Short mmCIF file of C-alpha atoms in Angstrom, two decimals:
data_model
loop_
_atom_site.label_atom_id
_atom_site.label_comp_id
_atom_site.label_asym_id
_atom_site.label_seq_id
_atom_site.Cartn_x
_atom_site.Cartn_y
_atom_site.Cartn_z
CA MET R 2 20.96 -13.68 -30.10
CA SER R 3 19.29 -16.59 -28.29
CA LYS R 4 15.92 -17.73 -29.56
CA LEU R 5 13.03 -16.56 -27.40
CA ALA R 6 11.38 -19.21 -25.27
CA ILE R 7 8.03 -18.12 -26.66
CA ASP R 8 9.39 -19.14 -30.09
CA GLY R 9 10.64 -22.49 -28.85
CA GLY R 10 14.04 -21.46 -27.49
CA THR R 11 15.57 -22.34 -24.14
CA PRO R 12 14.21 -20.16 -21.30
CA ALA R 13 16.58 -17.79 -19.55
CA ARG R 14 15.70 -19.54 -16.29
CA SER R 15 15.00 -23.19 -15.65
CA LYS R 16 12.39 -22.44 -12.99
CA PRO R 17 10.12 -19.53 -11.97
CA LEU R 18 11.29 -16.76 -9.68
CA PRO R 19 10.60 -17.03 -5.93
CA PRO R 20 6.98 -16.25 -5.03
CA ASN R 21 6.10 -12.58 -4.63
CA TYR R 22 5.72 -12.70 -0.85
CA PRO R 23 8.66 -10.66 0.54
CA GLY R 24 7.96 -11.16 4.24
CA ALA R 25 6.62 -14.69 3.97
CA VAL R 26 9.72 -16.06 2.24
CA VAL R 27 11.83 -15.08 5.27
CA LEU R 28 9.41 -16.41 7.89
CA GLY R 29 11.43 -18.69 10.15
CA GLN R 30 12.18 -20.01 13.57
CA GLU R 31 12.04 -16.60 15.23
CA GLU R 32 8.38 -16.08 14.31
CA ALA R 33 7.53 -19.68 15.17
CA ASP R 34 9.17 -19.43 18.59
CA PHE R 35 7.41 -16.25 19.66
CA ALA R 36 4.03 -17.37 18.31
CA SER R 37 4.50 -20.70 20.06
CA LYS R 38 5.31 -18.91 23.31
CA VAL R 39 2.01 -17.03 23.07
CA ILE R 40 0.11 -20.23 22.33
CA MET R 41 1.78 -22.26 25.08
CA SER R 42 1.01 -19.49 27.55
CA GLN R 43 -2.65 -19.93 26.54
CA SER R 44 -2.76 -16.17 26.04
CA PRO R 45 -3.70 -15.20 22.46
CA PHE R 46 -5.80 -12.17 23.48
CA ARG R 47 -3.81 -8.97 23.83
CA TYR R 48 -5.69 -7.32 26.68
CA TYR R 49 -6.15 -10.11 29.22
CA SER R 50 -5.16 -13.77 29.55
CA PRO R 51 -3.67 -16.27 32.03
CA ASP R 52 -0.07 -15.36 31.17
CA PRO R 53 0.03 -12.33 28.85
CA GLN R 54 3.04 -11.99 26.56
CA TYR R 55 2.17 -8.48 25.34
CA ALA R 56 3.25 -9.22 21.77
CA VAL R 57 0.98 -6.62 20.14
CA GLU R 58 2.17 -4.03 22.63
CA GLN R 59 5.78 -4.89 21.76
CA LEU R 60 5.02 -4.48 18.07
CA GLU R 61 3.37 -1.11 18.65
CA ASN R 62 6.31 0.09 20.73
CA ARG R 63 8.83 -1.00 18.11
CA MET R 64 6.92 0.60 15.27
CA SER R 65 6.55 3.87 17.17
CA ALA R 66 10.25 3.98 17.96
CA ASP R 67 11.40 3.19 14.41
CA LEU R 68 8.84 5.38 12.65
CA GLY R 69 9.34 8.29 15.03
CA VAL R 70 5.65 8.56 15.93
CA PRO R 71 4.30 8.40 19.48
CA TYR R 72 1.17 6.33 18.81
CA THR R 73 0.76 2.96 17.06
CA LEU R 74 -2.23 0.63 17.14
CA GLY R 75 -2.22 -2.97 15.88
CA VAL R 76 -5.40 -3.96 14.02
CA THR R 77 -6.69 -6.94 12.05
CA SER R 78 -5.91 -5.77 8.49
CA ALA R 79 -4.96 -2.78 6.37
CA THR R 80 -8.62 -2.36 5.46
CA ALA R 81 -9.36 -2.19 9.18
CA ALA R 82 -6.53 0.34 9.52
CA LEU R 83 -8.12 2.53 6.85
CA VAL R 84 -11.59 2.26 8.37
CA VAL R 85 -10.26 3.02 11.86
CA SER R 86 -8.28 5.96 10.47
CA LEU R 87 -11.30 7.39 8.68
CA LYS R 88 -13.49 6.93 11.74
CA ALA R 89 -10.85 8.56 13.95
CA LEU R 90 -11.02 11.56 11.63
CA GLY R 91 -14.81 11.62 11.84
CA ILE R 92 -15.34 10.92 8.14
CA GLY R 93 -18.88 9.80 7.35
CA TYR R 94 -22.10 10.27 5.43
CA GLY R 95 -22.10 13.37 3.27
CA ASP R 96 -18.30 13.48 2.99
CA LYS R 97 -16.07 12.96 -0.02
CA VAL R 98 -12.53 11.57 0.20
CA ILE R 99 -9.91 11.98 -2.53
CA VAL R 100 -8.15 8.72 -3.45
CA PRO R 101 -5.68 7.96 -6.26
CA ALA R 102 -6.95 6.33 -9.43
CA ASN R 103 -4.20 3.70 -9.16
CA THR R 104 -4.80 1.72 -5.99
CA PHE R 105 -6.27 -1.53 -4.74
CA LEU R 106 -10.04 -1.75 -4.25
CA ALA R 107 -9.59 -1.66 -0.46
CA THR R 108 -8.72 2.04 -0.51
CA PRO R 109 -11.97 3.37 -2.00
CA GLY R 110 -13.82 0.44 -0.43
CA ALA R 111 -12.84 1.56 3.07
CA VAL R 112 -14.14 5.04 2.27
CA VAL R 113 -17.50 3.61 1.21
CA CYS R 114 -17.64 1.37 4.30
CA CYS R 115 -17.24 4.52 6.38
CA ASN R 116 -20.34 5.91 4.63
CA ALA R 117 -18.37 8.44 2.57
CA VAL R 118 -17.82 8.57 -1.20
CA PRO R 119 -14.44 8.33 -2.98
CA VAL R 120 -13.40 10.99 -5.48
CA PHE R 121 -10.62 9.81 -7.79
CA CYS R 122 -7.51 11.85 -8.52
CA ASP R 123 -5.26 11.21 -11.51
CA VAL R 124 -1.67 9.93 -11.27
CA ASP R 125 1.72 11.07 -12.52
CA GLU R 126 4.63 9.00 -13.84
CA SER R 127 5.34 7.66 -10.36
CA LEU R 128 1.96 5.89 -10.82
CA ASN R 129 0.99 7.56 -7.53
CA LEU R 130 -1.41 10.43 -6.86
CA ASP R 131 -0.45 13.53 -8.86
CA PRO R 132 -0.34 16.56 -6.51
CA LYS R 133 -0.95 18.87 -9.48
CA ALA R 134 -4.31 17.18 -10.13
CA LEU R 135 -5.73 17.72 -6.63
CA GLU R 136 -7.26 21.10 -7.34
CA GLN R 137 -9.24 19.64 -10.25
CA VAL R 138 -11.09 17.17 -8.01
CA TYR R 139 -11.39 19.18 -4.82
CA ASP R 140 -14.55 20.89 -3.64
CA ASP R 141 -15.72 21.93 -0.19
CA GLU R 142 -17.46 18.58 0.35
CA VAL R 143 -14.04 16.82 0.30
CA LYS R 144 -12.99 16.10 3.89
CA ALA R 145 -9.77 14.08 3.48
CA ILE R 146 -7.10 12.84 1.07
CA ILE R 147 -5.69 9.31 0.97
CA ALA R 148 -2.20 9.04 -0.53
CA VAL R 149 -1.04 5.55 -1.60
CA PRO R 150 2.61 4.76 -2.41
CA ILE R 151 2.18 1.97 -4.96
CA LEU R 152 4.50 -1.07 -4.88
CA GLY R 153 7.27 0.43 -2.79
CA ASN R 154 7.45 3.81 -4.55
CA PRO R 155 7.00 6.87 -2.29
CA VAL R 156 4.41 9.56 -2.96
CA ASP R 157 5.47 13.18 -3.49
CA MET R 158 4.16 14.18 -0.08
CA ASP R 159 5.32 17.79 0.30
CA PRO R 160 2.91 19.32 -2.24
CA ILE R 161 0.12 17.02 -1.07
CA MET R 162 0.57 18.11 2.53
CA ALA R 163 0.78 21.77 1.44
CA PHE R 164 -2.47 21.41 -0.50
CA ALA R 165 -4.17 19.69 2.45
CA ARG R 166 -3.07 22.44 4.82
CA SER R 167 -4.41 25.07 2.44
CA LYS R 168 -7.82 23.38 2.55
CA ASP R 169 -7.62 22.42 6.24
CA ILE R 170 -8.21 18.72 5.55
CA PRO R 171 -6.29 15.67 6.84
CA VAL R 172 -4.13 13.24 4.87
CA ILE R 173 -4.19 9.48 5.38
CA GLU R 174 -1.16 7.56 4.11
CA ASP R 175 -2.15 4.08 2.94
CA VAL R 176 1.28 2.44 2.91
CA ALA R 177 -0.05 -1.11 2.59
CA GLN R 178 2.30 -1.95 -0.30
CA SER R 179 5.27 0.12 0.83
CA CYS R 180 6.27 -0.58 4.42
CA GLY R 181 9.88 0.63 4.74
CA ALA R 182 9.65 3.34 2.06
CA THR R 183 10.75 6.86 2.94
CA TYR R 184 10.30 10.36 1.57
CA LYS R 185 13.05 12.90 2.18
CA GLY R 186 14.22 10.90 5.17
CA GLN R 187 10.81 10.41 6.77
CA PRO R 188 9.22 6.96 6.90
CA ALA R 189 6.15 6.55 4.72
CA GLY R 190 3.13 6.49 7.00
CA SER R 191 4.60 9.02 9.43
CA ILE R 192 4.20 12.11 7.23
CA GLY R 193 0.44 12.52 6.95
CA THR R 194 -2.13 13.07 9.65
CA ILE R 195 -2.50 9.33 10.15
CA GLY R 196 -0.94 6.25 8.51
CA ALA R 197 -2.29 2.77 7.69
CA PHE R 198 -0.07 -0.32 7.34
CA SER R 199 -0.72 -3.82 6.01
CA PHE R 200 0.70 -7.16 7.12
CA GLN R 201 -1.26 -9.26 4.63
CA MET R 202 0.34 -12.24 2.89
CA ASN R 203 1.96 -10.55 -0.13
CA LYS R 204 3.07 -7.42 1.71
CA ILE R 205 6.65 -6.48 2.61
CA ILE R 206 6.31 -8.03 6.07
CA THR R 207 3.48 -10.36 6.99
CA ALA R 208 1.59 -12.48 9.46
CA GLY R 209 -0.85 -13.56 6.76
CA GLU R 210 -3.19 -10.80 7.88
CA GLY R 211 -2.91 -7.76 10.11
CA GLY R 212 -2.40 -4.03 10.00
CA ALA R 213 -1.55 -0.97 12.03
CA VAL R 214 -2.55 2.67 12.49
CA VAL R 215 0.04 5.32 13.39
CA THR R 216 -0.36 9.00 14.27
CA ARG R 217 1.19 11.86 16.19
CA ASP R 218 -2.20 13.17 17.34
CA VAL R 219 -3.29 11.85 20.73
CA LYS R 220 -6.94 12.76 20.18
CA LEU R 221 -7.05 10.89 16.86
CA PHE R 222 -5.30 7.98 18.51
CA GLU R 223 -7.84 7.79 21.32
CA ARG R 224 -10.65 7.74 18.75
CA ALA R 225 -8.82 5.04 16.77
CA VAL R 226 -8.34 2.88 19.86
CA ARG R 227 -11.98 3.25 20.83
CA TYR R 228 -13.33 2.50 17.36
CA HIS R 229 -11.19 -0.63 17.01
CA ASP R 230 -12.32 -1.98 20.41
CA GLN R 231 -16.09 -1.50 20.74
CA GLY R 232 -15.69 2.09 21.94
CA LEU R 233 -13.51 1.08 24.89
CA MET R 234 -10.24 2.66 26.02
CA ARG R 235 -8.35 -0.09 27.82
CA HIS R 236 -4.92 0.61 29.30
CA HIS R 237 -5.43 4.32 28.72
CA THR R 238 -2.75 5.20 31.26
CA ARG R 239 -0.17 3.59 28.95
CA TYR R 240 -0.72 6.49 26.57
CA GLY R 241 -1.11 9.19 29.19
CA ILE R 242 -4.81 9.43 28.37
CA ASP R 243 -7.20 9.98 31.24
CA SER R 244 -10.63 9.76 29.64
CA PRO R 245 -13.56 8.27 31.56
CA ASP R 246 -15.57 5.97 29.30
CA ASP R 247 -18.89 7.53 30.21
CA GLN R 248 -17.73 10.92 28.95
CA PHE R 249 -15.89 10.04 25.71
CA ALA R 250 -17.13 6.58 24.69
CA PHE R 251 -18.88 5.97 21.37
CA VAL R 252 -20.00 2.86 19.53
CA GLY R 253 -17.16 1.04 17.79
CA GLN R 254 -16.37 -2.32 16.22
CA ASN R 255 -13.85 -5.12 16.79
CA TYR R 256 -10.62 -4.77 14.84
CA ARG R 257 -8.31 -5.98 17.63
CA MET R 258 -5.05 -7.69 16.64
CA SER R 259 -4.42 -11.01 18.38
CA ASP R 260 -1.22 -11.62 20.29
CA ILE R 261 -0.36 -14.51 17.94
CA THR R 262 -0.35 -12.08 15.02
CA GLY R 263 1.56 -9.60 17.16
CA ALA R 264 4.22 -12.19 17.95
CA VAL R 265 4.81 -12.98 14.29
CA MET R 266 4.92 -9.29 13.45
CA VAL R 267 7.44 -8.41 16.16
CA GLU R 268 9.93 -10.74 14.48
CA GLN R 269 8.95 -9.66 10.97
CA TRP R 270 9.40 -6.00 11.93
CA LYS R 271 12.94 -6.78 13.08
CA LYS R 272 13.65 -8.20 9.62
CA LEU R 273 12.28 -5.21 7.68
CA PRO R 274 15.65 -3.42 7.25
CA SER R 275 17.35 -6.54 5.87
CA ILE R 276 14.39 -7.30 3.58
CA VAL R 277 14.47 -3.78 2.14
CA ALA R 278 18.26 -3.79 1.78
CA ALA R 279 18.20 -7.09 -0.12
CA MET R 280 15.41 -5.97 -2.45
CA ARG R 281 17.01 -2.60 -3.19
CA GLN R 282 20.37 -4.16 -4.00
CA CYS R 283 18.87 -6.55 -6.54
CA HIS R 284 16.50 -3.87 -7.90
CA ASP R 285 19.37 -1.47 -8.55
CA LEU R 286 21.59 -4.09 -10.19
CA ILE R 287 18.82 -5.05 -12.60
CA ARG R 288 17.72 -1.46 -13.28
CA ASP R 289 21.27 -0.23 -13.92
CA ALA R 290 22.08 -3.11 -16.27
CA VAL R 291 18.86 -2.60 -18.24
CA ALA R 292 19.36 1.18 -18.39
CA GLU R 293 22.90 0.79 -19.68
CA LYS R 294 21.81 -1.60 -22.42
CA PHE R 295 18.62 0.25 -23.36
CA PRO R 296 18.93 3.95 -22.47
CA GLU R 297 15.57 4.67 -24.09
CA ILE R 298 13.66 2.65 -21.49
CA GLN R 299 11.38 4.72 -19.27
CA PHE R 300 11.34 3.65 -15.64
CA ARG R 301 8.57 4.59 -13.25
CA HIS R 302 9.43 7.97 -11.74
CA CYS R 303 10.44 8.09 -8.07
CA PRO R 304 9.87 11.36 -6.15
CA ASP R 305 12.81 10.47 -3.85
CA PRO R 306 15.20 8.57 -6.14
CA ASP R 307 18.20 8.57 -3.82
CA ALA R 308 16.68 6.75 -0.87
CA GLY R 309 12.89 6.59 -0.82
CA TYR R 310 11.96 3.46 -2.76
CA ILE R 311 12.30 -0.01 -1.25
CA GLY R 312 13.02 -1.92 -4.45
CA SER R 313 10.15 -4.38 -4.10
CA ASN R 314 9.20 -3.87 -7.75
CA LEU R 315 10.98 -2.52 -10.81
CA GLY R 316 8.43 -0.52 -12.80
CA ILE R 317 8.92 0.06 -16.54
CA ILE R 318 6.61 2.18 -18.69
CA MET R 319 6.31 0.70 -22.18
CA PRO R 320 5.33 2.76 -25.25
CA THR R 321 1.92 1.11 -25.66
CA LYS R 322 -0.31 -1.26 -23.72
CA GLU R 323 -0.03 -3.72 -26.63
CA ALA R 324 3.77 -3.67 -26.30
CA THR R 325 3.42 -4.28 -22.56
CA ALA R 326 1.22 -7.32 -23.15
CA GLN R 327 3.62 -8.74 -25.75
CA PHE R 328 6.62 -8.15 -23.51
CA ASN R 329 4.98 -9.72 -20.45
CA LYS R 330 3.98 -12.78 -22.43
CA ALA R 331 7.46 -13.22 -23.88
CA ILE R 332 9.38 -12.65 -20.65
CA GLY R 333 6.97 -14.90 -18.76
CA ALA R 334 7.99 -17.73 -21.09
CA GLU R 335 11.56 -17.14 -19.89
CA ASN R 336 10.38 -17.94 -16.34
CA ILE R 337 10.63 -14.27 -15.38
CA GLY R 338 7.18 -13.15 -14.34
CA MET R 339 6.24 -9.51 -14.90
CA HIS R 340 2.76 -8.04 -14.63
CA ILE R 341 0.53 -5.00 -14.88
CA LEU R 342 -1.60 -3.85 -11.95
CA TYR R 343 -5.33 -4.34 -11.52
CA ALA R 344 -5.97 -5.74 -15.02
CA GLY R 345 -4.70 -2.43 -16.37
CA LEU R 346 -7.68 -0.48 -15.04
CA PRO R 347 -8.05 2.46 -12.64
CA ALA R 348 -9.68 1.69 -9.29
CA TYR R 349 -12.91 3.46 -10.22
CA ARG R 350 -13.42 0.92 -13.01
CA THR R 351 -13.99 -1.80 -10.39
CA PRO R 352 -17.64 -2.73 -11.08
CA ALA R 353 -18.97 -2.11 -7.57
CA ILE R 354 -17.36 1.34 -7.42
CA TYR R 355 -18.07 2.29 -11.03
CA ASN R 356 -21.75 1.37 -10.68
CA GLN R 357 -21.95 2.79 -7.14
CA ARG R 358 -23.43 -0.38 -5.67
CA THR R 359 -23.36 -1.34 -2.01
CA ALA R 360 -25.06 -3.90 0.22
CA ASP R 361 -27.12 -1.14 1.82
CA LYS R 362 -30.55 0.22 1.02
CA ASP R 363 -30.63 2.64 -1.94
CA ASN R 364 -26.88 2.06 -2.46
CA PHE R 365 -26.08 4.09 0.65
CA PRO R 366 -23.81 6.14 0.92
CA PHE R 367 -23.73 6.91 -2.81
CA ASN R 368 -27.29 8.20 -2.48
CA TYR R 369 -26.20 11.34 -0.62
CA PRO R 370 -27.42 14.50 -2.43
CA PHE R 371 -24.04 16.16 -2.94
CA ARG R 372 -24.12 19.69 -4.31
CA LYS R 373 -21.63 18.47 -6.90
CA PRO R 374 -22.65 14.87 -7.71
CA VAL R 375 -19.95 12.19 -7.85
CA VAL R 376 -19.96 10.58 -11.30
CA TYR R 377 -17.49 7.97 -12.54
CA SER R 378 -16.83 7.80 -16.28
CA ASP R 379 -14.42 5.78 -18.42
CA ASP R 380 -12.29 8.85 -19.14
CA LEU R 381 -12.31 10.22 -15.58
CA CYS R 382 -8.51 10.05 -15.05
CA PRO R 383 -6.75 10.10 -18.44
CA ARG R 384 -3.18 9.68 -17.16
CA ALA R 385 -4.17 6.63 -15.14
CA ILE R 386 -6.02 5.17 -18.11
CA ASP R 387 -2.89 5.66 -20.21
CA LEU R 388 -0.16 4.68 -17.73
CA ILE R 389 -1.58 1.75 -15.77
CA PRO R 390 -1.80 -0.72 -18.71
CA ARG R 391 1.56 0.50 -20.07
CA THR R 392 3.48 -0.04 -16.83
CA THR R 393 4.87 -3.50 -16.15
CA TYR R 394 6.41 -4.58 -12.87
CA LEU R 395 9.14 -7.03 -12.01
CA PRO R 396 8.68 -8.22 -8.41
CA ILE R 397 12.00 -8.32 -6.55
CA SER R 398 12.26 -10.98 -3.86
CA PRO R 399 14.56 -10.50 -0.86
CA VAL R 400 15.86 -14.05 -1.41
CA LEU R 401 17.09 -13.58 -4.98
CA THR R 402 20.57 -15.00 -5.51
CA GLU R 403 23.36 -13.55 -7.62
CA GLN R 404 22.53 -16.15 -10.25
CA ASP R 405 18.86 -15.14 -10.17
CA VAL R 406 19.82 -11.52 -10.83
CA GLU R 407 22.12 -12.47 -13.69
CA GLU R 408 19.41 -14.61 -15.28
CA ILE R 409 16.80 -11.87 -14.90
CA ILE R 410 19.11 -9.36 -16.57
CA GLY R 411 19.98 -11.80 -19.34
CA GLY R 412 16.34 -12.73 -19.93
CA PHE R 413 15.21 -9.11 -19.97
CA ILE R 414 17.88 -8.08 -22.45
CA LYS R 415 17.11 -11.09 -24.63
CA VAL R 416 13.37 -10.39 -24.78
CA TYR R 417 13.52 -6.61 -25.08
CA ALA R 418 16.15 -6.68 -27.82
CA ALA R 419 14.24 -9.28 -29.83
CA LEU R 420 10.92 -7.45 -29.63
CA ARG R 421 12.60 -4.16 -30.43
CA ASP R 422 14.22 -5.67 -33.51
CA ARG R 423 10.79 -6.82 -34.60
CA GLN R 424 9.57 -3.24 -34.09
CA LEU R 425 7.05 -4.50 -31.55
CA ILE R 426 8.50 -2.50 -28.70
CA GLY R 427 10.90 0.34 -27.91
CA GLN R 428 12.32 2.87 -30.35
#
C-alpha cells in the first residue's frame, strides 16, 4: 500500500480538485454575450430602460416552464427569496417557523428578519429535516415549515407535506444548495407551498448573487411581487392579475433582480441539466467504487435514491467525529478536499441565534411572550449533534475528468484502508 501523503508519501493527486463552484466553473461566452447585450443596450433595470432586453422575464419564464409552476419571481439573493416567501405567507411577529437543525444561517436568519422565531427540528440520516420529529417541535404558535435539501440531497417531502396539511400550515422549500434535485419526479422547490432558489457563487448555477421565488398560488405570488418591489405590482397583466394598487398595496422593500443578473442566469439555467448530469456521473462512479471496496461504509441516506439527488456532494457518515477529522486531514494531504458542514454544529449553535440576539431593541422578535417559550440548548437536536460532525462531504465538480475520478477513487481507498488498518476508522 502506498504511503500516505500525511506521512510523507506521494499525494494521490499532484494538484487540488477544481474549486467547489459548480455553475461558476462553466461560466463562458454565452453568459458574457447576453450580459454584454444588456449593458450595451444601457438597460440593466428589468422594468424600464432605453432598450429593454427582458432578461429577468426570460429567466422567470424558463424556470416556470421547466419546474412546472406558473409563477416565478427573480430576486437579489436566496435570503431575499426566503424573506419574500415568508412575507408572502404573512409570517411575522408572534409566529414560530420550524427549520431543520442542519442548514445555513440564512434559513433561520430570514425567519428572524421577518420578525418571527425559528424552532429547530432534528434531522435523519439524509442530514435533512426528519419528518418523524415534526410533532415533537410543533405547537399552535408554529405558522410554517421550511424544508432544506442539503447539498443536493432531496428532502422526504411526502410526510412533511402530509403533516403540514394536517396542521393547515404552509411549507417553504429552501432549495438554495440543491437546484436541479427532484423528489419522486417533481423538481425540488415545486412541491411545497412556495420555493426559494439561490444563484450565489458556490451554488449549482450562479451569477455571483441572485435568487428566485416560485409558487403555484397566484395570491401568494402577488404578495411576493409586491413585497420585493416596494409594494408595487408592475406588469400585473402579464400574470393575469388585475389588482389596483390603492386597494391591495402594502409597504414592501427592494429585492429586484437586475437584468444583468437575469442575463447571466438565463444562460446558466440552460446549462443546469448538463451540470447535474456531469456531477451525477462522477458521483456514482466514485460512490460505487468506494462501496465495492468498503461495503461497511455508510453513505448519507437519500429519500429518492434512483433519481432525486444531483450528485454535487458525496456524503459519508463516519463512525465518530474524531475519525471524520482524521480522515479529512489525511485525504486533504492527498489533494482531495473533503469537509464537514458548519464547523460540525447545528444551526441553532450559531452565536446570534443561540443567544437570541438581534440588532433591534430588546432583541426583537425573540422578546415575544410565547405561551411556550423558545429555548435553545446544546442538546436540543441530538441526531443533528451526532450526525453533522460525523458526516464528511466530497464536492463533485461538473468539470472533473476521467483521470480526476480515478485519482479520487485511488486516494480515497488509500486513505481509508490505511486508517482502518490503524484502527482509527471503520470496522
